[in-house]
mmCIF file of C-alpha atoms and ligand atoms in Angstrom:
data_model
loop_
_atom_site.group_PDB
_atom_site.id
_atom_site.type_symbol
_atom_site.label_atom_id
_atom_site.label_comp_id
_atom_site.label_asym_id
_atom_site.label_seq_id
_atom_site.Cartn_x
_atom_site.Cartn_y
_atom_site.Cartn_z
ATOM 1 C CA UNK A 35 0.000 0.000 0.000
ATOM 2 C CA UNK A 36 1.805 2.697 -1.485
ATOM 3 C CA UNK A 37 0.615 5.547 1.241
ATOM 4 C CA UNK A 38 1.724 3.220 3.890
ATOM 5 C CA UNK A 39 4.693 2.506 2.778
ATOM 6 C CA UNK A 40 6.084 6.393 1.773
ATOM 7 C CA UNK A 41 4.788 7.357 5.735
ATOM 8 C CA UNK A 42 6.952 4.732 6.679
ATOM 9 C CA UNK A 43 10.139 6.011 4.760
ATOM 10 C CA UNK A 44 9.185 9.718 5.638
ATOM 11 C CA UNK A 45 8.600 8.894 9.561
ATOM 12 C CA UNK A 46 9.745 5.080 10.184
ATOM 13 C CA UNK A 47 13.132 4.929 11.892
ATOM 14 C CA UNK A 48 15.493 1.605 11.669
ATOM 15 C CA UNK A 49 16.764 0.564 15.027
ATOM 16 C CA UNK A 50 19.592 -2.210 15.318
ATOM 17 C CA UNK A 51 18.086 -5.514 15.654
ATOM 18 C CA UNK A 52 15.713 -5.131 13.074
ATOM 19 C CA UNK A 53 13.034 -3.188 15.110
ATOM 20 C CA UNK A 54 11.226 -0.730 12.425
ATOM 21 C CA UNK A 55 10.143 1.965 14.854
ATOM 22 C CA UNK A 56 6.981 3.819 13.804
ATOM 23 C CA UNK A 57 6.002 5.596 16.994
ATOM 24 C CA UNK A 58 5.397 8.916 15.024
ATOM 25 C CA UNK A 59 1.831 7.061 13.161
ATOM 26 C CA UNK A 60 1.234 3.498 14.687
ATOM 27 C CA UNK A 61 2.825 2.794 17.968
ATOM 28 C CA UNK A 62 2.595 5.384 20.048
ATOM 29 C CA UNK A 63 1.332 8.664 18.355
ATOM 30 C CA UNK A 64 -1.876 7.342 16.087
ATOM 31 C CA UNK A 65 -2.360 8.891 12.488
ATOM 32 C CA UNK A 66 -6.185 8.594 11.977
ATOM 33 C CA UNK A 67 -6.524 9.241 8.832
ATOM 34 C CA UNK A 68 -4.179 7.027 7.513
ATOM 35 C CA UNK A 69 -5.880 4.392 9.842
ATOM 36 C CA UNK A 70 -8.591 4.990 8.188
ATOM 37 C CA UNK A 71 -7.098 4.691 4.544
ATOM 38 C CA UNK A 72 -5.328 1.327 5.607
ATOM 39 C CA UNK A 73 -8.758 -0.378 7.062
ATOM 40 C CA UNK A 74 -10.511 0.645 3.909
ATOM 41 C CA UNK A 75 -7.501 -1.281 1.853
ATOM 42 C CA UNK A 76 -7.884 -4.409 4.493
ATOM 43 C CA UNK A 77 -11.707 -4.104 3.772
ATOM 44 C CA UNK A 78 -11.086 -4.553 0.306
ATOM 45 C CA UNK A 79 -8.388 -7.226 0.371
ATOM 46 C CA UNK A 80 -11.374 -9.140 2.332
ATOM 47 C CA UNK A 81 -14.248 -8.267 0.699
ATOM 48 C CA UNK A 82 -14.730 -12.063 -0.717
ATOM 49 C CA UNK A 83 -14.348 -13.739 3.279
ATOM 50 C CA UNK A 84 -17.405 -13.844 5.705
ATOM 51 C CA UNK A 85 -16.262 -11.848 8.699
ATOM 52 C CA UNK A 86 -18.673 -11.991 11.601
ATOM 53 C CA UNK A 87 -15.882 -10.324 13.993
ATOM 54 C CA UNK A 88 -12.666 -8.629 13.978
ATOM 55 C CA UNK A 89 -10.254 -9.694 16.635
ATOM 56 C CA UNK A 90 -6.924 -8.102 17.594
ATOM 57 C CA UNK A 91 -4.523 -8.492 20.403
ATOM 58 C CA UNK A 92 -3.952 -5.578 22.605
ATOM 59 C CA UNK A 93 -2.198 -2.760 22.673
ATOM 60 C CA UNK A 94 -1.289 -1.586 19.199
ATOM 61 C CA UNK A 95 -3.967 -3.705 17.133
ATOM 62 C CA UNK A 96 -6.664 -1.769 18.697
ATOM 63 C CA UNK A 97 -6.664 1.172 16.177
ATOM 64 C CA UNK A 98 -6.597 -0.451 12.973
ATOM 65 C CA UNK A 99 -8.918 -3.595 14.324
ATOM 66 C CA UNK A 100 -11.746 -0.642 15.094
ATOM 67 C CA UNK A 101 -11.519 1.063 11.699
ATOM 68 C CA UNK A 102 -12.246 -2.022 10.086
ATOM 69 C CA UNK A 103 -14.503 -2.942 12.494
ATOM 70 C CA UNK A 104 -16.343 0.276 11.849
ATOM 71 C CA UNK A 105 -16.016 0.269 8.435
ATOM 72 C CA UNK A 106 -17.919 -3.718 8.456
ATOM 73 C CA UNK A 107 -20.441 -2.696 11.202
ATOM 74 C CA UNK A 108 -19.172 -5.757 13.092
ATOM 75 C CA UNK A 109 -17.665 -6.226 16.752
ATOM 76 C CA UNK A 110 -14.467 -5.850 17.140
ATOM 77 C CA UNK A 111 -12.882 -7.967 20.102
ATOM 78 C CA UNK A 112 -9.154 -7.795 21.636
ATOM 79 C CA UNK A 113 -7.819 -10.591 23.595
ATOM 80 C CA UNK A 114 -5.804 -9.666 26.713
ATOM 81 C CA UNK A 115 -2.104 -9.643 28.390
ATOM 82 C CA UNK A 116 -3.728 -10.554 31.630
ATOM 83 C CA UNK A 117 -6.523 -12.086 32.709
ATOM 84 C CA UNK A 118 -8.703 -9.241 34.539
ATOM 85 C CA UNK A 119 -10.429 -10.598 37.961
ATOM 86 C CA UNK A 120 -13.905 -9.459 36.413
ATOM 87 C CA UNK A 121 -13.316 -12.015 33.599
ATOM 88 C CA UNK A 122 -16.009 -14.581 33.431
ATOM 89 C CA UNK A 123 -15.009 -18.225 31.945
ATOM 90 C CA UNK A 124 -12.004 -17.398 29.469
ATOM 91 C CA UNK A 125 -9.578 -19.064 26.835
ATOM 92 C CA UNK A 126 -6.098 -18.356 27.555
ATOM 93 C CA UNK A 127 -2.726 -19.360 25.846
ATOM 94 C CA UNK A 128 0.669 -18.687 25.996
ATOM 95 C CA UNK A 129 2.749 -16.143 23.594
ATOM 96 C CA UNK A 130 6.475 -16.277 23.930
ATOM 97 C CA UNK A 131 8.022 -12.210 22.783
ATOM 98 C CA UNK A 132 11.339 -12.608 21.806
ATOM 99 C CA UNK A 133 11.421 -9.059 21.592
ATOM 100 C CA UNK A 134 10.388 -8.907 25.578
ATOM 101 C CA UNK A 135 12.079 -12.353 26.025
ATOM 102 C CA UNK A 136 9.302 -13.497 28.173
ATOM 103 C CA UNK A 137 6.431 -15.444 28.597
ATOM 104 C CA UNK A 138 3.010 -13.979 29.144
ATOM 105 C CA UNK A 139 -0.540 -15.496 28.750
ATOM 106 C CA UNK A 140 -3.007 -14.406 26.664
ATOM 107 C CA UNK A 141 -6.990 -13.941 27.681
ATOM 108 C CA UNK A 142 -10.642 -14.431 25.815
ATOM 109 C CA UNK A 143 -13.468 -14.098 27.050
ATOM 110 C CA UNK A 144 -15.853 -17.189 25.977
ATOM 111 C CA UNK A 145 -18.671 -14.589 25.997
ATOM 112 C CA UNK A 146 -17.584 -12.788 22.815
ATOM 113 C CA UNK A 147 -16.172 -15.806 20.599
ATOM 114 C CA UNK A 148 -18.453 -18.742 19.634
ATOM 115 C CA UNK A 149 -18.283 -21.740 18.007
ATOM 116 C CA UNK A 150 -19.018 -21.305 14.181
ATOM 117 C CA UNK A 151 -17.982 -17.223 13.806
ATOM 118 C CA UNK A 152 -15.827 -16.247 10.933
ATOM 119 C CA UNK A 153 -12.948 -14.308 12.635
ATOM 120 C CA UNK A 154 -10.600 -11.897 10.802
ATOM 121 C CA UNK A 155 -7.593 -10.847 12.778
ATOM 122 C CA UNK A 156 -6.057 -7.676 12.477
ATOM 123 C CA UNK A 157 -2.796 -6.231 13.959
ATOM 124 C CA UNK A 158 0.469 -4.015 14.033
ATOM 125 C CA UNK A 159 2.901 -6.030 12.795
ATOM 126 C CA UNK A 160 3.566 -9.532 12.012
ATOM 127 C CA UNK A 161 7.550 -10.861 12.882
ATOM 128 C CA UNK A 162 7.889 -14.052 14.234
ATOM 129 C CA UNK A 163 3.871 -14.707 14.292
ATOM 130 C CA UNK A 164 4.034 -15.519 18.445
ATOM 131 C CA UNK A 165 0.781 -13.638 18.502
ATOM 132 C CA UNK A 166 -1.204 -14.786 16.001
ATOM 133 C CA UNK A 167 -0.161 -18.513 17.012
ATOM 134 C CA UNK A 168 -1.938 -17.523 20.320
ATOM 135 C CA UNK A 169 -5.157 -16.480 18.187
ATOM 136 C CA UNK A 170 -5.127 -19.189 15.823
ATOM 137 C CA UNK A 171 -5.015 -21.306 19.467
ATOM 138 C CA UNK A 172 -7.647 -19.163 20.770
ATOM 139 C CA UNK A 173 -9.805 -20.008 17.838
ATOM 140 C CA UNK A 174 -9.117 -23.603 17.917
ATOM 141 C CA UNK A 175 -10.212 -23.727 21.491
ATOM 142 C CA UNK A 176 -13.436 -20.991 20.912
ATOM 143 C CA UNK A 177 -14.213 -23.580 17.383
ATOM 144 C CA UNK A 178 -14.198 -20.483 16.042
ATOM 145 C CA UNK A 179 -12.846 -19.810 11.759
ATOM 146 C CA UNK A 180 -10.315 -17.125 10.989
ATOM 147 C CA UNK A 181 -11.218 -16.036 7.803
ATOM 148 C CA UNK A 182 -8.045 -13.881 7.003
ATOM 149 C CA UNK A 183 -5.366 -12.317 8.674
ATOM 150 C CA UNK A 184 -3.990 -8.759 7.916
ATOM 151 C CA UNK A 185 -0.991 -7.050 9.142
ATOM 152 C CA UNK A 186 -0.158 -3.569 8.715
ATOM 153 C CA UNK A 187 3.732 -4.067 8.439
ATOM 154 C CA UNK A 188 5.019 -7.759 7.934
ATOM 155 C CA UNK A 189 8.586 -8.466 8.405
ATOM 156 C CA UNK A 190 9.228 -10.538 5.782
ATOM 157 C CA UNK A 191 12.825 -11.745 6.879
ATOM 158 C CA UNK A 192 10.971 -12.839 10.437
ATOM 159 C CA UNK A 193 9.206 -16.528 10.311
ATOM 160 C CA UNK A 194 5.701 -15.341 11.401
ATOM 161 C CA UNK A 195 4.524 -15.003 7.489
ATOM 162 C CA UNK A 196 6.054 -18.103 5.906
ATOM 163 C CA UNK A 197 4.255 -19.668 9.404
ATOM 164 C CA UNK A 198 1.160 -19.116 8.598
ATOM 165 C CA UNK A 199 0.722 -18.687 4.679
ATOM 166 C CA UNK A 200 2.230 -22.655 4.908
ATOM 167 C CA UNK A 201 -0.601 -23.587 7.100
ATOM 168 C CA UNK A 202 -3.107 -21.962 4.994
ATOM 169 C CA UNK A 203 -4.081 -18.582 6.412
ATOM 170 C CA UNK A 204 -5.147 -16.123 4.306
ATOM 171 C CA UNK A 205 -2.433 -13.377 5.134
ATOM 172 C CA UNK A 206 -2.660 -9.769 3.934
ATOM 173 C CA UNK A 207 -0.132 -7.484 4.830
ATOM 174 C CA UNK A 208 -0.203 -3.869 3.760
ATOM 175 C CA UNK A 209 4.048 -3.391 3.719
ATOM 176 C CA UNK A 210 6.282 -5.997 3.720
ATOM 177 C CA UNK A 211 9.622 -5.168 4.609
ATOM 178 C CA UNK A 212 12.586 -7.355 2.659
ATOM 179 C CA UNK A 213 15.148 -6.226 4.795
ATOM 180 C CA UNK A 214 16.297 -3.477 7.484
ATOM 181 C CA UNK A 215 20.126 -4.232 6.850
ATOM 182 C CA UNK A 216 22.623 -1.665 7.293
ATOM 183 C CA UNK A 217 19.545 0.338 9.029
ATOM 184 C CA UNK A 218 18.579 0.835 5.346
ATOM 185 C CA UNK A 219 14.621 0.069 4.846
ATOM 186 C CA UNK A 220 14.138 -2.394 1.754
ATOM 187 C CA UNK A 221 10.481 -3.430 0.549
ATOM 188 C CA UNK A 222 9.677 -6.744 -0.880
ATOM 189 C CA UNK A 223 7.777 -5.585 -4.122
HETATM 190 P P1 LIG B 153 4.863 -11.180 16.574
HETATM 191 O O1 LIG B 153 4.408 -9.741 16.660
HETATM 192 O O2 LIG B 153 4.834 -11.638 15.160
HETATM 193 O O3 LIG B 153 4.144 -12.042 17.531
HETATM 194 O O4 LIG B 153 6.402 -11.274 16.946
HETATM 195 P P2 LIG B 153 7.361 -10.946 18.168
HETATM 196 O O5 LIG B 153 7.086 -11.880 19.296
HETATM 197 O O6 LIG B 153 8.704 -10.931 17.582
HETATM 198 O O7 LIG B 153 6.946 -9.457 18.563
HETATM 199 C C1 LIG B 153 6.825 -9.031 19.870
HETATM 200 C C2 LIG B 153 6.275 -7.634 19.924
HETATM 201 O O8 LIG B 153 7.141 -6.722 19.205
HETATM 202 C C3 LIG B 153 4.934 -7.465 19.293
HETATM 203 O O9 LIG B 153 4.286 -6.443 19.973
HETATM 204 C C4 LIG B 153 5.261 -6.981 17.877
HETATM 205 O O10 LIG B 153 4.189 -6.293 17.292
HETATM 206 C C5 LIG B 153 6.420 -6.085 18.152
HETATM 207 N N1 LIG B 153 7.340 -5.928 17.037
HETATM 208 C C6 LIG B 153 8.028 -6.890 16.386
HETATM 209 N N2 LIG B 153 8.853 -6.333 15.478
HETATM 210 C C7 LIG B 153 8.663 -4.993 15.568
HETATM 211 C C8 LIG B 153 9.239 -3.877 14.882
HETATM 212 O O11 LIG B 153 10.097 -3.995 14.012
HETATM 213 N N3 LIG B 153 8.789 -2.652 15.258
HETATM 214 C C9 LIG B 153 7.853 -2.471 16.237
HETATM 215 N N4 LIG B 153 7.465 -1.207 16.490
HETATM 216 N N5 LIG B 153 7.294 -3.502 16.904
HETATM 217 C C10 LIG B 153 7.705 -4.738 16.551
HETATM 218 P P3 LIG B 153 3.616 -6.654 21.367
HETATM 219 O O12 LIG B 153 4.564 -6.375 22.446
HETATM 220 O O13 LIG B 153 2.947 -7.999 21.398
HETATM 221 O O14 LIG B 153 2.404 -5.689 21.316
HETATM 222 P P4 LIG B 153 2.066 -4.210 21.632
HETATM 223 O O15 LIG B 153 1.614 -4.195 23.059
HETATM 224 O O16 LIG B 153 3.244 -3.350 21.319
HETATM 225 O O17 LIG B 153 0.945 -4.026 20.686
#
């Protein structure tokens, strides 16, 4: 998505390691309107999958999971860090962040995923796919369908895509990044 991908060479910063910072319009300071223009591409993209609910993981899938929700005039659910004490009967699952290097579960309420909905998942980014493992375990558990999944930057150099496209998820992502080498940022076209 071209406008994504010129905000991120304008206001995306390469950090060693391979971390694409993008605090300025994503991950810390929000850029609505682009939000906006990049759930209206992911709307598209899925416009031929039955979506019943969006579901994110929090913190920074939030704001693009609610523009598409908005935009589809369905639900829009996040699954949690931690398991609140006002949470009912609950999935949970384990995600490993190797960029935290720790463990940490991951919460659903069984109240707002049945059996038999069409899921899409929506988040930040996708790098080594720890987090949408934990959804597509989530869903498993809920008997719940992920229709798609769609990314707003995917590291292609990471594992997460090749992960999941092999075991058959429908993955959109709207930049995929070939390579932050040299602190240089390279798109796959
Ligand atoms: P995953 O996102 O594919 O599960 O991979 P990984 O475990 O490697 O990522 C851990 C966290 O780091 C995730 O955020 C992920 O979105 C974020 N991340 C990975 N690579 C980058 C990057 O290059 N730039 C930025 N800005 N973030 C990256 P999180 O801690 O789960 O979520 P959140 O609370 O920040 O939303």
């Amino acid at each position: 998505m071209k406008a994504l991908k010129e905000r991120i060479m304008s206001e995306g910063r390469c950090l060693p390691g391979g971390i694409l910072k993008v605090d300025v319009f994503i991950n810390h300071q929000m850029g609505p309107v682009l939000m906006e223009e990049m759930a209206e591409e992911f709307v598209r993209r899925f416009e031929d999958v039955r979506v019943d609910k969006v579901l994110t993981i929090e913190a920074s899938g939030i704001a693009p999971a609610i523009m598409v929700g908005y935009l589809l005039k369905k639900p829009v659910v996040f699954a949690k860090k931690n398991k609140p004490s006002t949470m009912g009967d609950f999935y949970v699952t384990k995600v490993f962040s190797f960029t935290k290097n720790r463990e940490y579960d991951v919460c659903l309420s069984k109240a707002y995923v049945n059996e038999g909905d069409h899921v899409l998942f929506i988040d930040d980014f996708l790098a080594n796919g720890n987090a949408a493992a934990a959804i597509l375990d989530l869903m498993s558990q809920a008997g719940a369908t992920i229709s798609g999944m769609g990314f707003l930057i995917e590291k292609h150099f990471q594992a997460g895509g090749a992960m999941l496209r092999s075991s058959g998820i429908r993955v959109e992502s709207l930049a995929i990044i070939d390579s932050l080498e040299d602190c240089r940022i390279r798109f796959k076209e």
